[in-house]
XYZ file of C-alpha atoms in Angstrom:
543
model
C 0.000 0.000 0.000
C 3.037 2.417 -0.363
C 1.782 3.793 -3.695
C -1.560 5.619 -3.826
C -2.050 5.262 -6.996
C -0.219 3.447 -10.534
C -0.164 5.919 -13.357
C -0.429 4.272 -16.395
C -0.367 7.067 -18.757
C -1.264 5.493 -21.655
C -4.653 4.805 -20.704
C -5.190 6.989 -17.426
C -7.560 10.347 -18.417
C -5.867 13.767 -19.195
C -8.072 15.224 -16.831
C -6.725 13.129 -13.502
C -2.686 13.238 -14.682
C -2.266 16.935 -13.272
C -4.010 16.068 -9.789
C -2.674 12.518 -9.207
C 0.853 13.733 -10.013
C 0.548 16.927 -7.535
C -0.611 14.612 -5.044
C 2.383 12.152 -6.074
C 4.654 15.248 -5.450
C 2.897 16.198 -2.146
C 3.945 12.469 -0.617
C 7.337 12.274 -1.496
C 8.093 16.143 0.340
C 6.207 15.112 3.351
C 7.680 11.664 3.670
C 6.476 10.456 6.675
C 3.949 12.960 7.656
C 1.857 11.743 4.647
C 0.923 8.501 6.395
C -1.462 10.379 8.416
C -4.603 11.786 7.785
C -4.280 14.902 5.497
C -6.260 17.124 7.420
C -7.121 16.926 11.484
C -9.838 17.641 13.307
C -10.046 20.858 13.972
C -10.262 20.781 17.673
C -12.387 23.245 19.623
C -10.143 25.896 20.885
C -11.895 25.219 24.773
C -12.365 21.215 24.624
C -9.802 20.851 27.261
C -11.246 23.650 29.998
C -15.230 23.434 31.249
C -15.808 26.547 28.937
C -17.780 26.453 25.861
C -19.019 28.384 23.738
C -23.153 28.720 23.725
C -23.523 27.602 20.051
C -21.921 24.780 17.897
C -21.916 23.134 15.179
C -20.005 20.126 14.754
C -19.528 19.456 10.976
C -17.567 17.317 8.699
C -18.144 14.121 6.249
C -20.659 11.334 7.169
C -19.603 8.404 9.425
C -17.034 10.544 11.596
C -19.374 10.665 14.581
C -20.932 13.604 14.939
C -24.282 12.831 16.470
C -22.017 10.303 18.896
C -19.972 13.418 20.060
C -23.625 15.375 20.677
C -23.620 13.304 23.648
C -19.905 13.506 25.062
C -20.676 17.509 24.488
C -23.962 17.600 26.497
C -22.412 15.805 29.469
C -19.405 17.883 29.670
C -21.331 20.927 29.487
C -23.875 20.196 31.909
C -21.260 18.294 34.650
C -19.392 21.195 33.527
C -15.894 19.265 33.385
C -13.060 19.305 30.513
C -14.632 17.645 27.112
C -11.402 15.474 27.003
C -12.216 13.695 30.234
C -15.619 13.012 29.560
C -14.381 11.591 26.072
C -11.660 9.178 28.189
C -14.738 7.731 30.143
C -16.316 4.431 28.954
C -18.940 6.066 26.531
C -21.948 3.724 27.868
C -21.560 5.464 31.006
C -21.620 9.054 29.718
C -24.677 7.926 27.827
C -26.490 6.573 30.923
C -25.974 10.158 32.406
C -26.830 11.725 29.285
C -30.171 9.750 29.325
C -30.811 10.459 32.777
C -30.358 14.337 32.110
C -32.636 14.027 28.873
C -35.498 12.306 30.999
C -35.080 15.524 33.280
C -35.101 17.941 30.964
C -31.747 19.273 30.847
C -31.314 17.822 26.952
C -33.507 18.194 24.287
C -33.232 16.548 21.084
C -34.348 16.962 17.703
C -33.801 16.524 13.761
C -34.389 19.677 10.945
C -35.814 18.554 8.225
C -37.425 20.694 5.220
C -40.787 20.625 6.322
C -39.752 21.746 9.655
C -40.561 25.667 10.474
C -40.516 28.888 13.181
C -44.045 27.538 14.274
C -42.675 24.216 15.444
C -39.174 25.554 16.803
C -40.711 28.806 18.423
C -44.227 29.231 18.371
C -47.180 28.977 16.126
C -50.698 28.674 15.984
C -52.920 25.714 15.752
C -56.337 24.357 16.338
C -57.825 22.410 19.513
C -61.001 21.115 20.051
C -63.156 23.076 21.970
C -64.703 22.628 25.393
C -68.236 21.136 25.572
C -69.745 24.167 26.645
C -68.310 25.973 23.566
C -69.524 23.364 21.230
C -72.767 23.588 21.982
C -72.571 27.121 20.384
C -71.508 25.738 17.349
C -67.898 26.481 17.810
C -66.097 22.626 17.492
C -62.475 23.960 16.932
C -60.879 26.612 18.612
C -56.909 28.416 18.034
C -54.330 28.901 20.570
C -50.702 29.826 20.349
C -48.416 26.559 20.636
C -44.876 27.027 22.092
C -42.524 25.089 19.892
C -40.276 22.502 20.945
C -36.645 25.571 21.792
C -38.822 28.096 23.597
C -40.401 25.889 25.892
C -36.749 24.334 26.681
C -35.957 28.541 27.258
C -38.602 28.992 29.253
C -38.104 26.015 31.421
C -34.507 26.589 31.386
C -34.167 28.922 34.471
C -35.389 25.990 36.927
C -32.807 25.387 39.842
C -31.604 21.733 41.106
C -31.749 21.752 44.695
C -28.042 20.072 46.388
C -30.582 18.616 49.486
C -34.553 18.578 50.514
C -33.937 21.250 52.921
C -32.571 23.760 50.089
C -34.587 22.638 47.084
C -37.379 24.949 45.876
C -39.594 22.611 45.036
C -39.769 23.818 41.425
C -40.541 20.764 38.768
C -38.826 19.965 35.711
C -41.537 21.227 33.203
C -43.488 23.835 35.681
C -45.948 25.835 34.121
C -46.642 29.696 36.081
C -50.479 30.005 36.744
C -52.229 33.308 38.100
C -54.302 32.775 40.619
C -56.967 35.540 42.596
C -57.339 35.098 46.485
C -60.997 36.212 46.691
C -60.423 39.487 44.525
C -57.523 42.210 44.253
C -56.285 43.931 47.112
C -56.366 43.540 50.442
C -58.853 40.933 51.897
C -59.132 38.495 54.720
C -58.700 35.284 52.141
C -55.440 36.663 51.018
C -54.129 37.211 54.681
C -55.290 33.753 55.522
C -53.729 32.248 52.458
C -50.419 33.900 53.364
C -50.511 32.439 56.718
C -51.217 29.490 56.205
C -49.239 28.269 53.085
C -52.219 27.509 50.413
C -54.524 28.962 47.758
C -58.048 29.128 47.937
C -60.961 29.502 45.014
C -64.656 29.409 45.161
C -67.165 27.513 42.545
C -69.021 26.641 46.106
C -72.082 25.794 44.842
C -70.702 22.799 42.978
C -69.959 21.214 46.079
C -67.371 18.989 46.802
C -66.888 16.631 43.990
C -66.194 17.946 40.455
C -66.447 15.091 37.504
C -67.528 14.740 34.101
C -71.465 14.626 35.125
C -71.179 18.194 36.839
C -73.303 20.984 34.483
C -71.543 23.882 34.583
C -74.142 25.466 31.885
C -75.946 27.577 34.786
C -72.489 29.239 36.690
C -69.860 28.434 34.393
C -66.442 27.666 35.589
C -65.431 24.555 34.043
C -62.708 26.193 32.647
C -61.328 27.632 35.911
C -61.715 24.177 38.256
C -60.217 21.970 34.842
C -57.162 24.022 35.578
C -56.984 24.020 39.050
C -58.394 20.263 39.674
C -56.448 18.861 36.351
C -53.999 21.043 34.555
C -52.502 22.761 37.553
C -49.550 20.188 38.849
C -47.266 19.820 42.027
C -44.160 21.894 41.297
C -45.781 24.420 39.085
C -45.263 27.935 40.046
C -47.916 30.073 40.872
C -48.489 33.964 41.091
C -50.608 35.656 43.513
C -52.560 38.597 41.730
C -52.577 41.551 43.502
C -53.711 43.681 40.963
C -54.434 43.946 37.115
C -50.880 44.247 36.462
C -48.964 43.904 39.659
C -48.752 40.495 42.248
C -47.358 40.190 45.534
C -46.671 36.764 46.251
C -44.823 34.061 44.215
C -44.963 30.236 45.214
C -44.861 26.334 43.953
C -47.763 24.131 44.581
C -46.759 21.138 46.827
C -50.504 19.691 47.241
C -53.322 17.880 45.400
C -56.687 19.660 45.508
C -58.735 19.954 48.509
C -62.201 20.694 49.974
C -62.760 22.772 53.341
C -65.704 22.744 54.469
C -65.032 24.702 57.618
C -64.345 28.695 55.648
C -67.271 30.125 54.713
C -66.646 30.766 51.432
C -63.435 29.784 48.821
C -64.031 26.018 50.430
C -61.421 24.429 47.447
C -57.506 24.032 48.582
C -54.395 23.512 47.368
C -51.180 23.807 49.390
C -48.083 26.203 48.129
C -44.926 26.928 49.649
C -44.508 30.222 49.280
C -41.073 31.202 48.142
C -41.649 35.250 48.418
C -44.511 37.233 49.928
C -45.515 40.918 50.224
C -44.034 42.079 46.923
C -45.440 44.372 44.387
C -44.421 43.275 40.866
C -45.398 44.323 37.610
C -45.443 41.312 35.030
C -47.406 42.874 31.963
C -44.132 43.081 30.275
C -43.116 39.516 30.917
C -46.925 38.156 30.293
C -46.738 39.049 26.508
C -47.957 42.586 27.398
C -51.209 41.659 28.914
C -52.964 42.771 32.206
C -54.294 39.531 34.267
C -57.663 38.998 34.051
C -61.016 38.542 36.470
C -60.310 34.565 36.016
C -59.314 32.974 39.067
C -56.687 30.346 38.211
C -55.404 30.580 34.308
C -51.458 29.489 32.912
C -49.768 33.031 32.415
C -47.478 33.888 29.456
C -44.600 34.338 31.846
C -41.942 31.772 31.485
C -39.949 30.062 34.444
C -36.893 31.864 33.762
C -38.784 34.839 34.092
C -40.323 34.108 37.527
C -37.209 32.744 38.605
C -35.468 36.447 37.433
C -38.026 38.010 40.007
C -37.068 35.915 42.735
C -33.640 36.469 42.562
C -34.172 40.231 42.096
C -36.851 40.701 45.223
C -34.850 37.642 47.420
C -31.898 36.568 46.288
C -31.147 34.268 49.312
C -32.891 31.821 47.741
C -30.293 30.855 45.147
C -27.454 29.721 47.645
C -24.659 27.998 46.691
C -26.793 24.660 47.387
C -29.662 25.693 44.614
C -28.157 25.458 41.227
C -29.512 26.578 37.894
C -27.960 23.760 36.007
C -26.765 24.175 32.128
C -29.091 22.975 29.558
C -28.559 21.501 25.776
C -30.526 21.557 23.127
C -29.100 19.431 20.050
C -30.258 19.890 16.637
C -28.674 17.035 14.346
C -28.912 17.854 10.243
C -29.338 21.579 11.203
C -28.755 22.456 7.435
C -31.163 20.421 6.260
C -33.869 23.263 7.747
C -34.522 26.422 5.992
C -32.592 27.724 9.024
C -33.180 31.515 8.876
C -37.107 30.496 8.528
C -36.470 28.207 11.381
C -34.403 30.435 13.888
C -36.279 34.079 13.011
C -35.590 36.414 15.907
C -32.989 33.795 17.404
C -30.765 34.972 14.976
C -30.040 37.803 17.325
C -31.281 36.338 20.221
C -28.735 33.195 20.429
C -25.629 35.512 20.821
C -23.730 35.499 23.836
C -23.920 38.996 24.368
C -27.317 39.253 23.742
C -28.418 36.426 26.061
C -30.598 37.168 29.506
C -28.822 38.036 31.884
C -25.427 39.067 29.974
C -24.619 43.099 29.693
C -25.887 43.621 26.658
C -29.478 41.057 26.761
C -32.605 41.396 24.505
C -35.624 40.289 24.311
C -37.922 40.352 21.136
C -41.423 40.540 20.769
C -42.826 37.291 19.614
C -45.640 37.586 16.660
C -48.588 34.988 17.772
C -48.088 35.544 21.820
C -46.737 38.949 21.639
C -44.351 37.153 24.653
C -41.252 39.246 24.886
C -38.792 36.091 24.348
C -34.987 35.832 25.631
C -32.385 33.108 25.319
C -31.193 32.435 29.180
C -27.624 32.519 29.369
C -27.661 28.928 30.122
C -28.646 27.133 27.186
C -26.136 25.446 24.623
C -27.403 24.931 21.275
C -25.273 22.052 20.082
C -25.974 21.323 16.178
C -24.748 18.779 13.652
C -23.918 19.319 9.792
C -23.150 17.021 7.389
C -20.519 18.852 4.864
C -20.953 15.983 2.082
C -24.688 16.668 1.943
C -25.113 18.898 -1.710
C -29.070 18.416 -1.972
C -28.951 21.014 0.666
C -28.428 24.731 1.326
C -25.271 26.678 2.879
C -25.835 27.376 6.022
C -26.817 31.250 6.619
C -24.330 33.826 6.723
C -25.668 35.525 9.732
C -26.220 32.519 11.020
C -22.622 30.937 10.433
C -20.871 34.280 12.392
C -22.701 33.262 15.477
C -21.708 29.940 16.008
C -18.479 27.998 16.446
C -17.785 25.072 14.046
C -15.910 22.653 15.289
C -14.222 20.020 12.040
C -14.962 16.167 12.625
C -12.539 14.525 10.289
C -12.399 10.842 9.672
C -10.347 9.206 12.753
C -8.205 6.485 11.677
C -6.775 5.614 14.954
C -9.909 4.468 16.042
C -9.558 1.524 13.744
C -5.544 0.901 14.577
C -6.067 -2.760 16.523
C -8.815 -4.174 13.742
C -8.001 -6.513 11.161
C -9.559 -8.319 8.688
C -7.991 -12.021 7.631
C -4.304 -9.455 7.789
C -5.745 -6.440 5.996
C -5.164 -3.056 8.477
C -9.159 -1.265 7.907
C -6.931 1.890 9.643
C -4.345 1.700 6.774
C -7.008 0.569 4.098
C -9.250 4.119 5.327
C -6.385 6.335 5.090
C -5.633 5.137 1.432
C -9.342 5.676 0.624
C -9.338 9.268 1.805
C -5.820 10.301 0.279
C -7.589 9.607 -2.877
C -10.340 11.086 -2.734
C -9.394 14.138 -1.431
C -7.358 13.986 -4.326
C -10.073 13.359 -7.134
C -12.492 15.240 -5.640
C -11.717 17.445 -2.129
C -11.665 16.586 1.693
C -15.339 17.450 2.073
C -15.960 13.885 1.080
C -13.787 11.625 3.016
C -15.996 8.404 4.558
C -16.163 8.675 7.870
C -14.478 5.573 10.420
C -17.727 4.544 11.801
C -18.756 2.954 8.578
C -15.619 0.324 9.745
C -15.809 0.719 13.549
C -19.147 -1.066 15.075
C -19.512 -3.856 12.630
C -15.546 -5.101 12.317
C -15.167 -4.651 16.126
C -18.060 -6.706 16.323
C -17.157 -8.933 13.644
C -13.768 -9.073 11.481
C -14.884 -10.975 9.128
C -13.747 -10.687 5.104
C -17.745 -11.103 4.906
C -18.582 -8.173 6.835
C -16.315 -5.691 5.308
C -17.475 -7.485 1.685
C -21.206 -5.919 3.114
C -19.721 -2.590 4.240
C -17.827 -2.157 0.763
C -20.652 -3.224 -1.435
C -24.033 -1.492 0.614
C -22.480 1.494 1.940
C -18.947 2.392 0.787
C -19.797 1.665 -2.877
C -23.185 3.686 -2.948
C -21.649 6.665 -1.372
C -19.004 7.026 -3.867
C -21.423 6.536 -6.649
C -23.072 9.726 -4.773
C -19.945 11.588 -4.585
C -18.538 10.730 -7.787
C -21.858 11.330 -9.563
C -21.071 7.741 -10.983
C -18.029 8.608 -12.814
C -16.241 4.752 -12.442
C -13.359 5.547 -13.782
C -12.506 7.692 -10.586
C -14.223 4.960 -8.344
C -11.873 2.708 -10.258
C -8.963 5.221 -8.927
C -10.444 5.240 -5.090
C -10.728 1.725 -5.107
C -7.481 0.986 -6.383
C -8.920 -1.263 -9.566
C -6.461 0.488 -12.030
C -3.547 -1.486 -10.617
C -5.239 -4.957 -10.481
C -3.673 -7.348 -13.133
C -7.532 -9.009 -14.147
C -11.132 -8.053 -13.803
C -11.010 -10.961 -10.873
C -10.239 -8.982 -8.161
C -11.738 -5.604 -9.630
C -14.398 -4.202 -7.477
C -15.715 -2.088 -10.868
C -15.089 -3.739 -13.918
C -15.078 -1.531 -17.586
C -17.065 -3.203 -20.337
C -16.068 -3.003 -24.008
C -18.694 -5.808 -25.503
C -21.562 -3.235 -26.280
C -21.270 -4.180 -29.669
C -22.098 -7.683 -29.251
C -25.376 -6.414 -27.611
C -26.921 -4.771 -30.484
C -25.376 -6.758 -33.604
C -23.883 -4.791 -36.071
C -25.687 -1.636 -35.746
C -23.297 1.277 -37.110
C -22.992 3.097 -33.572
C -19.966 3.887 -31.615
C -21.278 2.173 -28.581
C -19.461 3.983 -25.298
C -18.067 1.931 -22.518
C -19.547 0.547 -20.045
C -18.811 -0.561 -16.154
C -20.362 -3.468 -13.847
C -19.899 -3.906 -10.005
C -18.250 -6.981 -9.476
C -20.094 -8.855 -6.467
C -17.914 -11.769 -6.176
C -14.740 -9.333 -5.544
C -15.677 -8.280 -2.280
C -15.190 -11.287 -0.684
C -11.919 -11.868 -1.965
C -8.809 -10.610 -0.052
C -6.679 -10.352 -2.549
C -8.986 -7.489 -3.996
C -7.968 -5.432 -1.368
C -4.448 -5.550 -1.760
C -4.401 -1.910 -3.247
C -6.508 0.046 -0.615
């Protein structure tokens, strides 16, 4: 495998000579130095410290594990330790962590595709049906903003992990902020008792104790109000006291299921709430997508959990002690070019910058178009994307876009494959050929990546196995790359230097006239994959 390639110059194409003999050139000045891979990895310039920067992309050819690396990033962002000692851990134990902080929302996951848009990444609108009551009036579907998939990760991303019971908030891992009026606005004897006592109270009295499906609420109404409070309302949501139209005074997490009193006089339904801050006077219209509360007593507000968590450190920052963490969060987007990604990101364009984020010297917010919700990026959140460079049925990524994030190069990793053989062939030699060559023929954007090799010949060096790699993966790819040119495949593959057709992989065909008779037609050449190759290993004698 010393030579790259044979130049036969008699039959080679003029249009190869000039590159093959550069590259010819190119070997013999580097000596050594050209056994290795011709380009690295372009490492990230703070993989070996615990700081990152708040948006990459790692890119490079397929098969050179760039989804598998998603996870080694995640890990080492959120345990906030140096990427190259995450990466020296047994990786099915930094995936058991990185599942665990999935299931608790401190990863998110998902794929761009083309149909994918703003409405599913940041909000949107889209139908529900409506409540019985509202049917009856002849209105079946209703419309309400939907948060897509990254601003509900934002606005959950400001929720603290508590070091011990006697420190933790209380706060759950998807907590939604509800208003809710003790007896009316103001002052008032329910308020004080509800203070005191560690609970909210509501009325609907005249239902009675038990609320179920049979219960007509076509007389008083309120179905709407007790759904939320007896269904949709959760332990470890956050809830806001309303004080006023636009101002509340008490912020707190609900820690009890729903319960009837009969012993008040009035407001008989309970639920218990350990209040983190009372006696404030806040205004929220800005962070509730503009809007004044309402005369409803329990509904979800627009304000996020960052945002509730930004007034309690402002009115009592005690709370956050060294014990109470606001963990890092990761959201990974893998094919993120395969998205229309300026339709896709819209006011995140500005928004995902480090200097812009909350909470840096320099954060904005934007006003959102369906919820009017003036949206921030929390200073916490890592995007983490993935981009196939090989990939030409797809766009360049944005411009804009590109400036604000930091690309990190995957290139294939022959080392990796350094202790696997097949029946005495070296798969880390045998890659290293492949890629010399077609960087050469074509450019370094098109390298095959080592995990093509790595799973199945670790599993199973057999000359059967890599016969399966070559002919359903490695062959189809550079029939993709190479737009079907075989004579170039031919080059890749090493077929030019074979003595027979035996051990050629792609074998040229010059019998086209036999096909059609005598037909007066310069019949072109024509090539043939040769199954029965693959399995011999003498046919890989020149890779």
């Amino acid at each position: 495998m010393d030579a790259v390639f044979e130049i036969d110059t008699t039959t080679q194409r003029d249009d190869l000579k000039s590159g093959i003999k550069y590259y010819l050139s190119f070997l013999k000045n580097t000596g050594a130095a050209a056994s290795s891979s011709i380009v690295k990895s372009a490492p990230m310039a703070t993989a070996n410290n615990t700081q990152f920067a708040k948006n990459i992309i790692l890119c490079g050819t397929p098969g050179t594990g760039k989804t598998y690396s998603t996870v080694l990033y995640a890990v080492s962002i959120i345990e906030e330790k140096p990427f190259e000692a995450i990466k020296a851990e047994d990786y099915s134990a930094v995936f058991a962590r990185y599942l665990k902080y999935k299931e608790g929302g401190l990863v998110a996951f998902t794929t761009f595709h083309q149909s994918f848009g703003y409405e599913e990444f940041i909000e949107g609108i889209r139908p529900v049906v409506s409540a019985e009551e509202n049917a009856e009036t002849g209105r079946d579907i209703e419309y309400e903003v939907h948060d897509g998939i990254f601003k509900s990760f934002c606005d959950k991303a400001g929720t603290p992990i508590g070091g011990g019971t006697s420190v933790d908030l209380g706060i759950g891992k998807s907590p939604s902020v509800w208003k809710v009026s003790l007896e009316g606005t103001g002052d008032n004897p329910t308020r004080t008792e509800c203070m005191d006592n560690n609970h909210i109270r509501i009325g609907w009295d005249g239902y009675g104790e038990t609320i179920s499906d049979a219960t007509d609420y076509s007389k008083d109404g309120g179905s709407t109000v007790l759904n939320a409070f007896y269904n949709r309302m959760q332990i470890g949501d956050i809830v806001m006291s309303c004080y006023s139209s636009k101002t509340i005074d008490a912020i707190g997490v609900i820690t009890g299921e729903p319960e009837w009193h009969d012993e008040y006089q009035h407001y008989k339904r309970l639920r218990k709430v350990k209040w983190l801050v009372k006696g404030i006077n806040e205004d929220i219209v800005d962070l509730n997508a503009g809007k004044t509360m309402t005369l409803s007593s329990v509904y979800k507000l627009s304000v996020s959990v960052s945002d509730a968590l930004q007034i309690l450190r402002k009115v009592k920052p005690t709370l956050f002690t060294q014990n109470v963490k606001i963990p890092n969060r990761v959201f990974i987007i893998d094919e993120i070019n395969r998205g229309n990604i300026s339709k896709v990101f819209g006011e995140l364009i500005t928004l995902i910058e480090p200097t812009k984020r909350i909470g840096a010297k320099e954060q904005l917010r934007a006003l959102l178009p369906y919820s009017g919700q003036n949206f921030g990026v929390p200073d916490n959140v890592y995007l983490i994307g993935t981009m196939n460079t090989a990939d030409r049925s797809i766009a360049l990524i944005d411009t804009a876009l590109r400036r604000r994030f930091s690309f990190v190069e995957m290139q294939p990793d022959s080392a990796t494959l350094k202790d696997v053989l097949v029946d005495g062939i070296d798969i880390s030699e045998m890659l290293d050929t492949l890629n010399k060559r077609i960087t050469v023929l074509l450019d370094r954007e098109h390298t095959i990546g080592h995990s093509y090799f790595l799973q199945p010949l670790k599993a199973d060096p057999s000359i059967e196995r890599l016969a399966t790699i070559f002919e359903n993966e490695i062959i189809p790819l550079l029939q993709e790359y190479f737009y079907d040119d075989y004579e170039k495949i031919q080059l890749v593959l090493g077929d030019n230097q074979k003595p027979d057709d035996s051990t050629r992989f792609i074998v040229k065909k010059t019998d086209a006239v036999k096909l059609f008779g005598n037909a007066d037609i310069d019949f072109p050449e024509y090539y043939e994959i040769n199954g029965e190759a693959f399995k011999r290993i003498d046919a890989y004698a020149f890779l």
